[in-house]
Amino acid sequence: MTRDVLRWFVLAITLGLSIPGCSPDDDEEEAGETHHAESQPVARNERGETVVTLDVEDQKNAGIVTQPLVAGALQPELTAYGRLEEDPSQSFTLRAPVAGMVKPPDSGTWPRLGQTQEDGVLIGRIEPRLSPVERADLASRLSAAHGEMEEVSAELSAAQASYESKKQLNIQGHIVSDRAMEEAEARVKGAEARLKTAVETIRLIEASLTATSGPTEPLVLRLVSGGEVVEVGAQPGESLEAGQTILRVARYDRLLARVELPVGEFVRPPPRHARVVVVGRDERPWQAQAAAIAPAINPLTGGEAFLFLFTSDDPTLRPGLAIVAYIALTGEAQKGAIIPRSAVVRLEGGTWIYVKSGEQEFTRRAVNDLRPTEAGWFAAGLDPDQIVVVTGAQALLSTEFTSRAVEEEEE
């Protein structure tokens, strides 16, 4: 650079003159545009999918963790909807054996809603109030109770013989399955409980009939089968009529799932099992066995209905909860991949995952027809070789929204 040119350059800077191609404003504007272009973390690929770019440092700060999908296979299924129902065999209603006044137990308190009562617990007494007509009615009921006791005794003998036979066959090389043996044992216990109830009923009626005049001695009120108290029909000091409900208990470790197929859908032969999911609790599908075709069709929906039975260790499950049942169909198993639950994000009514598409790129990809399993969500036809974000997917979604908001402000 010559001495004259240098002097002109210094003079221009001193006077604030603009030099073509060297304007400070132009430099700042160009630098700003370059920085803006480089700072854009969200773009779209050729398939129209959203791609989020985060450098390694930002990934660490966001807690991004990735892992490859796991291959999976699942039988074809039909989706049905319904609600949980109480298993009638799991509830017991204590009714007043005679007309009279309810008395509390000598020790302890009167049962309250939500309490758990043990089998055979004494909850109180009832002081009978008998008239001649009631005595005649008791005599008729005593005869019926004797007949019921004989019937239950015969049923118990048959159930015990069946259980012992199945037990021996199970020991000899599992000729009979463990489930069949458990069902036989359950029938024995049920018959024993009903026999105990019949004997107790006979004793109470006989005690009432042997009284010569006035009220007989107080009769004990005992729960043959325990469970959670779900209904209290009387309080101590109240006068009841014979047959009135005093207390009802139920167990919810075994429930019925009543589901209805979409109108026009049929399953032939009838299904044998299904996976039941309580709405909002997709992380825990329950394996349920078919109990029966529902005895009645809902006139509002008109779809074929089925009852499925399953056991539960979740004390919060209650009749009335909405459920989804995935009924297994015959056919070749569908191949796909298992998506961890933490990898799925929901947006605008759809379900999405973030697939690692580069060292710093993550592509948001739609996944449809997800079916819950114990290991996660099953997606048919999904490539199991993909690497997905299992921790930090919400952070990537937040980055999308932040970038979109910035763009809208600049516009």
Short mmCIF file of C-alpha atoms in Angstrom, two decimals:
data_model
loop_
_atom_site.label_atom_id
_atom_site.label_comp_id
_atom_site.label_asym_id
_atom_site.label_seq_id
_atom_site.Cartn_x
_atom_site.Cartn_y
_atom_site.Cartn_z
CA MET A 1 0.00 0.00 0.00
CA THR A 2 1.51 3.40 -1.02
CA ARG A 3 1.87 6.33 1.34
CA ASP A 4 -0.93 8.36 -0.45
CA VAL A 5 -3.42 5.49 -0.24
CA LEU A 6 -2.66 4.98 3.43
CA ARG A 7 -3.21 8.69 4.17
CA TRP A 8 -6.58 8.57 2.34
CA PHE A 9 -7.66 5.51 4.32
CA VAL A 10 -6.81 7.16 7.67
CA LEU A 11 -8.61 10.34 6.61
CA ALA A 12 -11.73 8.41 5.65
CA ILE A 13 -11.83 6.68 9.02
CA THR A 14 -11.28 9.99 10.86
CA LEU A 15 -14.05 11.79 8.97
CA GLY A 16 -16.44 8.83 9.15
CA LEU A 17 -16.55 8.41 5.40
CA SER A 18 -17.81 5.16 4.00
CA ILE A 19 -15.46 3.01 1.99
CA PRO A 20 -17.11 0.92 -0.68
CA GLY A 21 -17.26 -2.72 0.44
CA CYS A 22 -15.88 -1.82 3.92
CA SER A 23 -18.93 -0.30 5.70
CA PRO A 24 -19.05 -1.30 9.38
CA ASP A 25 -22.84 -1.55 9.14
CA ASP A 26 -22.51 -3.89 6.19
CA ASP A 27 -20.05 -6.03 8.13
CA GLU A 28 -22.35 -6.20 11.14
CA GLU A 29 -25.37 -7.01 8.99
CA GLU A 30 -23.48 -9.72 7.12
CA ALA A 31 -22.15 -11.18 10.36
CA GLY A 32 -25.65 -11.13 11.83
CA GLU A 33 -27.06 -12.95 8.81
CA THR A 34 -24.29 -15.53 8.99
CA HIS A 35 -24.85 -16.07 12.71
CA HIS A 36 -28.63 -16.28 12.19
CA ALA A 37 -28.18 -18.86 9.44
CA GLU A 38 -25.84 -20.93 11.55
CA SER A 39 -28.03 -20.69 14.68
CA GLN A 40 -31.11 -22.22 13.08
CA PRO A 41 -31.51 -25.58 14.93
CA VAL A 42 -34.67 -26.73 13.13
CA ALA A 43 -35.12 -27.61 9.46
CA ARG A 44 -37.02 -30.04 7.26
CA ASN A 45 -35.62 -32.92 5.23
CA GLU A 46 -36.65 -34.02 1.75
CA ARG A 47 -39.49 -36.13 3.23
CA GLY A 48 -40.95 -33.11 5.02
CA GLU A 49 -39.92 -34.38 8.44
CA THR A 50 -38.69 -32.00 11.12
CA VAL A 51 -34.96 -32.27 11.89
CA VAL A 52 -33.52 -30.80 15.08
CA THR A 53 -29.79 -30.06 15.21
CA LEU A 54 -27.93 -29.96 18.53
CA ASP A 55 -24.19 -29.95 18.98
CA VAL A 56 -22.56 -32.41 21.38
CA GLU A 57 -22.40 -29.89 24.23
CA ASP A 58 -26.07 -28.97 23.91
CA GLN A 59 -26.99 -32.67 23.83
CA LYS A 60 -25.21 -33.18 27.14
CA ASN A 61 -26.94 -30.17 28.65
CA ALA A 62 -30.35 -31.46 27.48
CA GLY A 63 -29.62 -34.95 28.84
CA ILE A 64 -30.13 -36.63 25.47
CA VAL A 65 -29.78 -40.43 25.67
CA THR A 66 -30.24 -42.73 22.67
CA GLN A 67 -30.48 -46.46 22.14
CA PRO A 68 -31.33 -48.79 19.24
CA LEU A 69 -34.83 -50.21 18.93
CA VAL A 70 -35.43 -53.87 19.73
CA ALA A 71 -37.03 -56.17 17.17
CA GLY A 72 -40.40 -57.62 18.19
CA ALA A 73 -43.35 -59.64 16.93
CA LEU A 74 -46.99 -59.64 17.95
CA GLN A 75 -50.05 -61.64 16.94
CA PRO A 76 -52.74 -59.83 14.95
CA GLU A 77 -55.21 -58.22 17.35
CA LEU A 78 -58.64 -56.65 17.32
CA THR A 79 -59.16 -53.60 19.53
CA ALA A 80 -62.27 -53.48 21.71
CA TYR A 81 -63.38 -51.04 24.39
CA GLY A 82 -65.25 -51.48 27.63
CA ARG A 83 -65.13 -51.25 31.42
CA LEU A 84 -64.08 -53.27 34.43
CA GLU A 85 -66.77 -55.13 36.33
CA GLU A 86 -66.87 -56.83 39.70
CA ASP A 87 -66.48 -60.60 39.74
CA PRO A 88 -69.67 -61.80 41.50
CA SER A 89 -67.83 -64.75 43.05
CA GLN A 90 -65.50 -62.31 44.84
CA SER A 91 -68.19 -60.50 46.83
CA PHE A 92 -70.22 -61.48 49.89
CA THR A 93 -73.36 -59.89 51.27
CA LEU A 94 -74.28 -60.32 54.93
CA ARG A 95 -78.04 -60.07 55.41
CA ALA A 96 -80.13 -60.02 58.56
CA PRO A 97 -81.05 -63.65 59.35
CA VAL A 98 -84.08 -62.48 61.34
CA ALA A 99 -85.91 -59.27 62.06
CA GLY A 100 -84.41 -57.45 65.00
CA MET A 101 -82.05 -54.77 66.27
CA VAL A 102 -78.37 -54.58 65.33
CA LYS A 103 -75.84 -54.51 68.15
CA PRO A 104 -72.09 -53.74 67.87
CA PRO A 105 -69.47 -56.32 68.85
CA ASP A 106 -68.38 -56.56 72.47
CA SER A 107 -64.90 -55.45 71.43
CA GLY A 108 -63.88 -53.50 68.37
CA THR A 109 -65.82 -51.11 66.15
CA TRP A 110 -68.55 -51.40 63.56
CA PRO A 111 -67.12 -51.87 60.01
CA ARG A 112 -66.60 -48.75 57.87
CA LEU A 113 -66.34 -48.26 54.13
CA GLY A 114 -62.89 -49.10 52.79
CA GLN A 115 -61.89 -51.32 55.69
CA THR A 116 -60.60 -54.81 54.98
CA GLN A 117 -62.26 -57.63 56.92
CA GLU A 118 -60.86 -61.13 57.36
CA ASP A 119 -62.73 -64.35 56.64
CA GLY A 120 -65.00 -65.40 59.51
CA VAL A 121 -64.72 -62.15 61.46
CA LEU A 122 -67.45 -61.34 64.01
CA ILE A 123 -68.86 -57.88 63.24
CA GLY A 124 -71.73 -57.71 65.74
CA ARG A 125 -75.03 -59.27 66.88
CA ILE A 126 -78.72 -58.95 66.23
CA GLU A 127 -81.47 -59.21 68.83
CA PRO A 128 -84.35 -61.09 67.14
CA ARG A 129 -87.87 -59.76 66.99
CA LEU A 130 -90.18 -62.67 66.12
CA SER A 131 -93.92 -62.92 65.58
CA PRO A 132 -95.94 -66.13 65.04
CA VAL A 133 -95.94 -65.51 61.30
CA GLU A 134 -92.19 -65.01 61.36
CA ARG A 135 -91.75 -68.26 63.27
CA ALA A 136 -93.69 -70.11 60.58
CA ASP A 137 -91.51 -68.47 57.97
CA LEU A 138 -88.39 -69.52 59.90
CA ALA A 139 -89.58 -73.12 59.94
CA SER A 140 -89.93 -73.02 56.15
CA ARG A 141 -86.49 -71.45 55.79
CA LEU A 142 -84.99 -74.08 58.10
CA SER A 143 -86.27 -76.83 55.83
CA ALA A 144 -84.82 -75.09 52.79
CA ALA A 145 -81.50 -74.56 54.60
CA HIS A 146 -81.25 -78.28 55.38
CA GLY A 147 -81.83 -79.08 51.72
CA GLU A 148 -79.17 -76.58 50.68
CA MET A 149 -76.71 -78.04 53.19
CA GLU A 150 -77.17 -81.53 51.76
CA GLU A 151 -76.75 -80.24 48.22
CA VAL A 152 -73.57 -78.33 49.07
CA SER A 153 -72.21 -81.34 50.98
CA ALA A 154 -72.59 -83.51 47.88
CA GLU A 155 -70.96 -80.82 45.73
CA LEU A 156 -68.06 -80.53 48.18
CA SER A 157 -67.46 -84.28 48.13
CA ALA A 158 -67.35 -84.29 44.32
CA ALA A 159 -65.06 -81.24 44.24
CA GLN A 160 -62.65 -82.81 46.75
CA ALA A 161 -62.49 -86.03 44.74
CA SER A 162 -61.83 -84.09 41.54
CA TYR A 163 -59.10 -82.04 43.22
CA GLU A 164 -57.32 -85.09 44.64
CA SER A 165 -57.43 -86.79 41.23
CA LYS A 166 -56.01 -83.75 39.43
CA LYS A 167 -53.39 -83.33 42.12
CA GLN A 168 -52.10 -86.86 41.58
CA LEU A 169 -52.05 -86.41 37.80
CA ASN A 170 -50.20 -83.13 38.20
CA ILE A 171 -47.55 -84.80 40.35
CA GLN A 172 -47.16 -87.58 37.78
CA GLY A 173 -45.45 -85.60 35.06
CA HIS A 174 -47.87 -82.63 34.90
CA ILE A 175 -50.53 -84.64 33.06
CA VAL A 176 -52.94 -82.03 34.41
CA SER A 177 -51.83 -78.37 34.27
CA ASP A 178 -51.21 -76.27 37.38
CA ARG A 179 -54.06 -73.97 36.36
CA ALA A 180 -56.56 -76.86 36.21
CA MET A 181 -55.44 -77.99 39.65
CA GLU A 182 -55.80 -74.43 41.02
CA GLU A 183 -59.33 -74.18 39.60
CA ALA A 184 -60.26 -77.50 41.21
CA GLU A 185 -58.90 -76.29 44.55
CA ALA A 186 -60.86 -73.06 44.20
CA ARG A 187 -64.08 -75.05 43.70
CA VAL A 188 -63.34 -77.00 46.89
CA LYS A 189 -62.81 -73.82 48.88
CA GLY A 190 -65.97 -72.27 47.45
CA ALA A 191 -68.03 -75.31 48.37
CA GLU A 192 -66.53 -75.35 51.88
CA ALA A 193 -67.43 -71.68 52.38
CA ARG A 194 -71.02 -72.22 51.23
CA LEU A 195 -71.35 -75.30 53.44
CA LYS A 196 -70.14 -73.30 56.41
CA THR A 197 -72.70 -70.62 55.64
CA ALA A 198 -75.51 -73.19 55.37
CA VAL A 199 -74.58 -74.78 58.70
CA GLU A 200 -74.45 -71.38 60.38
CA THR A 201 -77.83 -70.44 58.92
CA ILE A 202 -79.38 -73.64 60.24
CA ARG A 203 -77.92 -73.03 63.68
CA LEU A 204 -79.26 -69.47 63.79
CA ILE A 205 -82.75 -70.44 62.66
CA GLU A 206 -82.92 -73.34 65.10
CA ALA A 207 -81.81 -71.02 67.90
CA SER A 208 -84.64 -68.64 67.03
CA LEU A 209 -87.26 -71.40 66.84
CA THR A 210 -86.29 -72.94 70.19
CA ALA A 211 -87.13 -69.73 72.05
CA THR A 212 -90.47 -70.13 73.86
CA SER A 213 -91.50 -66.49 74.00
CA GLY A 214 -90.16 -63.01 73.49
CA PRO A 215 -86.85 -62.33 71.78
CA THR A 216 -84.28 -65.08 71.64
CA GLU A 217 -80.70 -64.55 72.67
CA PRO A 218 -78.70 -62.24 70.36
CA LEU A 219 -77.50 -63.94 67.18
CA VAL A 220 -73.96 -63.37 66.00
CA LEU A 221 -73.30 -61.65 62.68
CA ARG A 222 -70.24 -63.19 61.06
CA LEU A 223 -68.63 -62.63 57.64
CA VAL A 224 -68.10 -66.01 56.04
CA SER A 225 -65.98 -64.45 53.30
CA GLY A 226 -63.92 -61.35 53.96
CA GLY A 227 -62.79 -58.51 51.73
CA GLU A 228 -63.00 -54.74 51.41
CA VAL A 229 -66.16 -53.17 52.82
CA VAL A 230 -68.00 -51.60 49.88
CA GLU A 231 -71.48 -51.16 51.37
CA VAL A 232 -72.76 -50.62 54.91
CA GLY A 233 -76.51 -51.13 55.01
CA ALA A 234 -77.11 -50.70 58.73
CA GLN A 235 -75.63 -49.17 61.85
CA PRO A 236 -75.77 -50.39 65.46
CA GLY A 237 -79.10 -49.58 67.09
CA GLU A 238 -81.12 -49.78 63.86
CA SER A 239 -84.04 -52.16 63.50
CA LEU A 240 -83.93 -54.42 60.47
CA GLU A 241 -86.26 -56.80 58.69
CA ALA A 242 -85.20 -60.32 57.82
CA GLY A 243 -83.13 -60.41 54.65
CA GLN A 244 -82.10 -56.75 54.73
CA THR A 245 -78.50 -56.03 53.77
CA ILE A 246 -76.22 -55.36 56.73
CA LEU A 247 -72.82 -55.37 55.04
CA ARG A 248 -71.29 -56.16 51.67
CA VAL A 249 -67.62 -56.89 51.09
CA ALA A 250 -65.73 -57.55 47.87
CA ARG A 251 -62.29 -58.52 46.67
CA TYR A 252 -60.79 -56.79 43.64
CA ASP A 253 -57.77 -59.02 43.12
CA ARG A 254 -59.83 -60.70 40.39
CA LEU A 255 -61.90 -58.61 37.98
CA LEU A 256 -64.03 -58.99 34.90
CA ALA A 257 -63.35 -56.97 31.78
CA ARG A 258 -66.48 -56.44 29.69
CA VAL A 259 -65.56 -55.26 26.20
CA GLU A 260 -67.60 -54.64 23.08
CA LEU A 261 -66.43 -55.12 19.52
CA PRO A 262 -67.01 -52.39 16.94
CA VAL A 263 -70.32 -52.82 15.12
CA GLY A 264 -69.89 -55.28 12.26
CA GLU A 265 -66.82 -56.99 13.76
CA PHE A 266 -66.98 -60.65 14.79
CA VAL A 267 -64.43 -63.07 16.23
CA ARG A 268 -64.90 -66.72 15.25
CA PRO A 269 -64.16 -68.92 17.04
CA PRO A 270 -64.71 -66.91 20.22
CA PRO A 271 -61.48 -65.47 21.63
CA ARG A 272 -59.50 -67.34 24.27
CA HIS A 273 -57.46 -64.51 25.73
CA ALA A 274 -56.68 -60.80 25.42
CA ARG A 275 -54.44 -58.07 26.77
CA VAL A 276 -56.39 -55.59 28.89
CA VAL A 277 -55.14 -52.04 29.44
CA VAL A 278 -56.76 -49.52 31.77
CA VAL A 279 -57.10 -46.19 29.96
CA GLY A 280 -54.29 -43.91 31.11
CA ARG A 281 -52.21 -46.80 32.45
CA ASP A 282 -50.66 -48.08 29.25
CA GLU A 283 -47.49 -49.18 31.04
CA ARG A 284 -49.26 -52.23 32.56
CA PRO A 285 -51.19 -54.55 30.22
CA TRP A 286 -52.97 -57.40 32.00
CA GLN A 287 -53.18 -60.88 30.50
CA ALA A 288 -56.85 -61.93 30.65
CA GLN A 289 -58.57 -65.23 29.93
CA ALA A 290 -61.92 -65.41 28.16
CA ALA A 291 -64.74 -66.08 30.63
CA ALA A 292 -67.84 -66.02 28.42
CA ILE A 293 -69.75 -64.24 25.72
CA ALA A 294 -71.60 -61.41 27.46
CA PRO A 295 -75.19 -62.45 28.29
CA ALA A 296 -76.64 -59.20 26.93
CA ILE A 297 -75.79 -56.73 24.15
CA ASN A 298 -75.63 -53.01 24.83
CA PRO A 299 -78.58 -51.55 22.86
CA LEU A 300 -76.73 -48.26 22.40
CA THR A 301 -73.71 -49.78 20.64
CA GLY A 302 -75.03 -53.07 19.28
CA GLY A 303 -71.57 -54.67 19.16
CA GLU A 304 -70.80 -58.22 20.20
CA ALA A 305 -69.52 -58.30 23.77
CA PHE A 306 -67.18 -60.61 25.69
CA LEU A 307 -66.17 -61.10 29.30
CA PHE A 308 -62.50 -61.62 30.20
CA LEU A 309 -61.21 -62.57 33.63
CA PHE A 310 -57.85 -61.52 35.07
CA THR A 311 -56.10 -61.35 38.42
CA SER A 312 -54.60 -58.09 39.65
CA ASP A 313 -52.11 -57.03 42.32
CA ASP A 314 -53.03 -53.36 41.86
CA PRO A 315 -55.28 -52.26 44.77
CA THR A 316 -56.41 -49.16 42.84
CA LEU A 317 -58.27 -51.08 40.11
CA ARG A 318 -62.01 -50.73 40.57
CA PRO A 319 -65.16 -51.66 38.65
CA GLY A 320 -66.17 -48.95 36.21
CA LEU A 321 -62.69 -48.02 34.97
CA ALA A 322 -62.52 -47.60 31.20
CA ILE A 323 -60.37 -50.21 29.45
CA VAL A 324 -59.04 -51.18 26.05
CA ALA A 325 -58.73 -54.87 25.19
CA TYR A 326 -56.46 -56.23 22.47
CA ILE A 327 -58.09 -59.50 21.46
CA ALA A 328 -55.68 -62.01 19.95
CA LEU A 329 -56.61 -63.30 16.47
CA THR A 330 -55.30 -66.22 14.51
CA GLY A 331 -52.72 -65.58 11.82
CA GLU A 332 -49.04 -64.95 11.28
CA ALA A 333 -47.33 -62.75 13.85
CA GLN A 334 -46.60 -59.19 12.75
CA LYS A 335 -42.97 -58.10 12.80
CA GLY A 336 -41.85 -54.69 13.97
CA ALA A 337 -40.00 -53.03 16.82
CA ILE A 338 -40.51 -52.29 20.52
CA ILE A 339 -40.34 -48.58 21.34
CA PRO A 340 -39.51 -47.60 24.94
CA ARG A 341 -42.36 -45.62 26.48
CA SER A 342 -40.06 -42.71 27.30
CA ALA A 343 -39.21 -42.32 23.62
CA VAL A 344 -42.77 -41.48 22.54
CA VAL A 345 -43.98 -37.86 22.49
CA ARG A 346 -47.49 -36.73 21.66
CA LEU A 347 -48.19 -33.69 19.53
CA GLU A 348 -51.28 -32.43 17.70
CA GLY A 349 -53.14 -35.70 18.17
CA GLY A 350 -50.26 -37.84 16.85
CA THR A 351 -47.47 -39.95 18.33
CA TRP A 352 -43.85 -39.35 17.40
CA ILE A 353 -40.30 -40.49 18.10
CA TYR A 354 -36.97 -38.77 17.51
CA VAL A 355 -34.61 -40.86 15.37
CA LYS A 356 -30.88 -40.11 15.44
CA SER A 357 -30.10 -39.27 11.80
CA GLY A 358 -26.59 -37.86 12.26
CA GLU A 359 -24.04 -36.91 14.85
CA GLN A 360 -25.98 -33.75 15.66
CA GLU A 361 -29.30 -34.36 13.86
CA PHE A 362 -32.52 -35.85 15.26
CA THR A 363 -35.51 -36.44 12.98
CA ARG A 364 -39.04 -36.41 14.40
CA ARG A 365 -40.86 -39.36 12.85
CA ALA A 366 -44.53 -40.33 13.15
CA VAL A 367 -45.38 -43.76 14.55
CA ASN A 368 -48.90 -45.09 14.18
CA ASP A 369 -51.00 -47.97 15.53
CA LEU A 370 -48.96 -48.39 18.69
CA ARG A 371 -49.93 -51.35 20.86
CA PRO A 372 -48.85 -51.58 24.51
CA THR A 373 -46.70 -54.45 25.76
CA GLU A 374 -44.88 -54.98 29.05
CA ALA A 375 -41.59 -53.89 27.40
CA GLY A 376 -42.99 -50.78 25.71
CA TRP A 377 -44.96 -49.87 22.58
CA PHE A 378 -45.05 -52.30 19.65
CA ALA A 379 -45.12 -50.74 16.18
CA ALA A 380 -45.69 -53.09 13.24
CA GLY A 381 -43.43 -52.57 10.22
CA LEU A 382 -40.99 -50.30 12.07
CA ASP A 383 -37.29 -50.83 11.29
CA PRO A 384 -35.64 -52.14 14.48
CA ASP A 385 -32.18 -50.90 13.38
CA GLN A 386 -33.04 -47.26 14.09
CA ILE A 387 -31.52 -45.41 17.04
CA VAL A 388 -34.05 -43.35 18.96
CA VAL A 389 -33.97 -40.81 21.78
CA VAL A 390 -35.14 -42.48 25.00
CA THR A 391 -34.30 -39.59 27.35
CA GLY A 392 -34.67 -35.96 26.39
CA ALA A 393 -37.30 -36.28 23.65
CA GLN A 394 -39.36 -33.54 25.31
CA ALA A 395 -36.29 -31.27 25.26
CA LEU A 396 -36.04 -31.72 21.50
CA LEU A 397 -39.73 -30.94 21.15
CA SER A 398 -39.24 -27.78 23.22
CA THR A 399 -36.37 -26.78 20.92
CA GLU A 400 -38.76 -27.06 17.97
CA PHE A 401 -41.33 -24.80 19.60
CA THR A 402 -38.69 -22.27 20.67
CA SER A 403 -37.27 -22.08 17.15
CA ARG A 404 -40.74 -21.72 15.67
CA ALA A 405 -41.56 -18.87 18.06
CA VAL A 406 -38.33 -17.03 17.11
CA GLU A 407 -39.12 -17.34 13.42
CA GLU A 408 -42.63 -15.97 13.94
CA GLU A 409 -41.26 -12.97 15.86
CA GLU A 410 -38.74 -12.18 13.12
CA GLU A 411 -41.47 -12.33 10.48
#
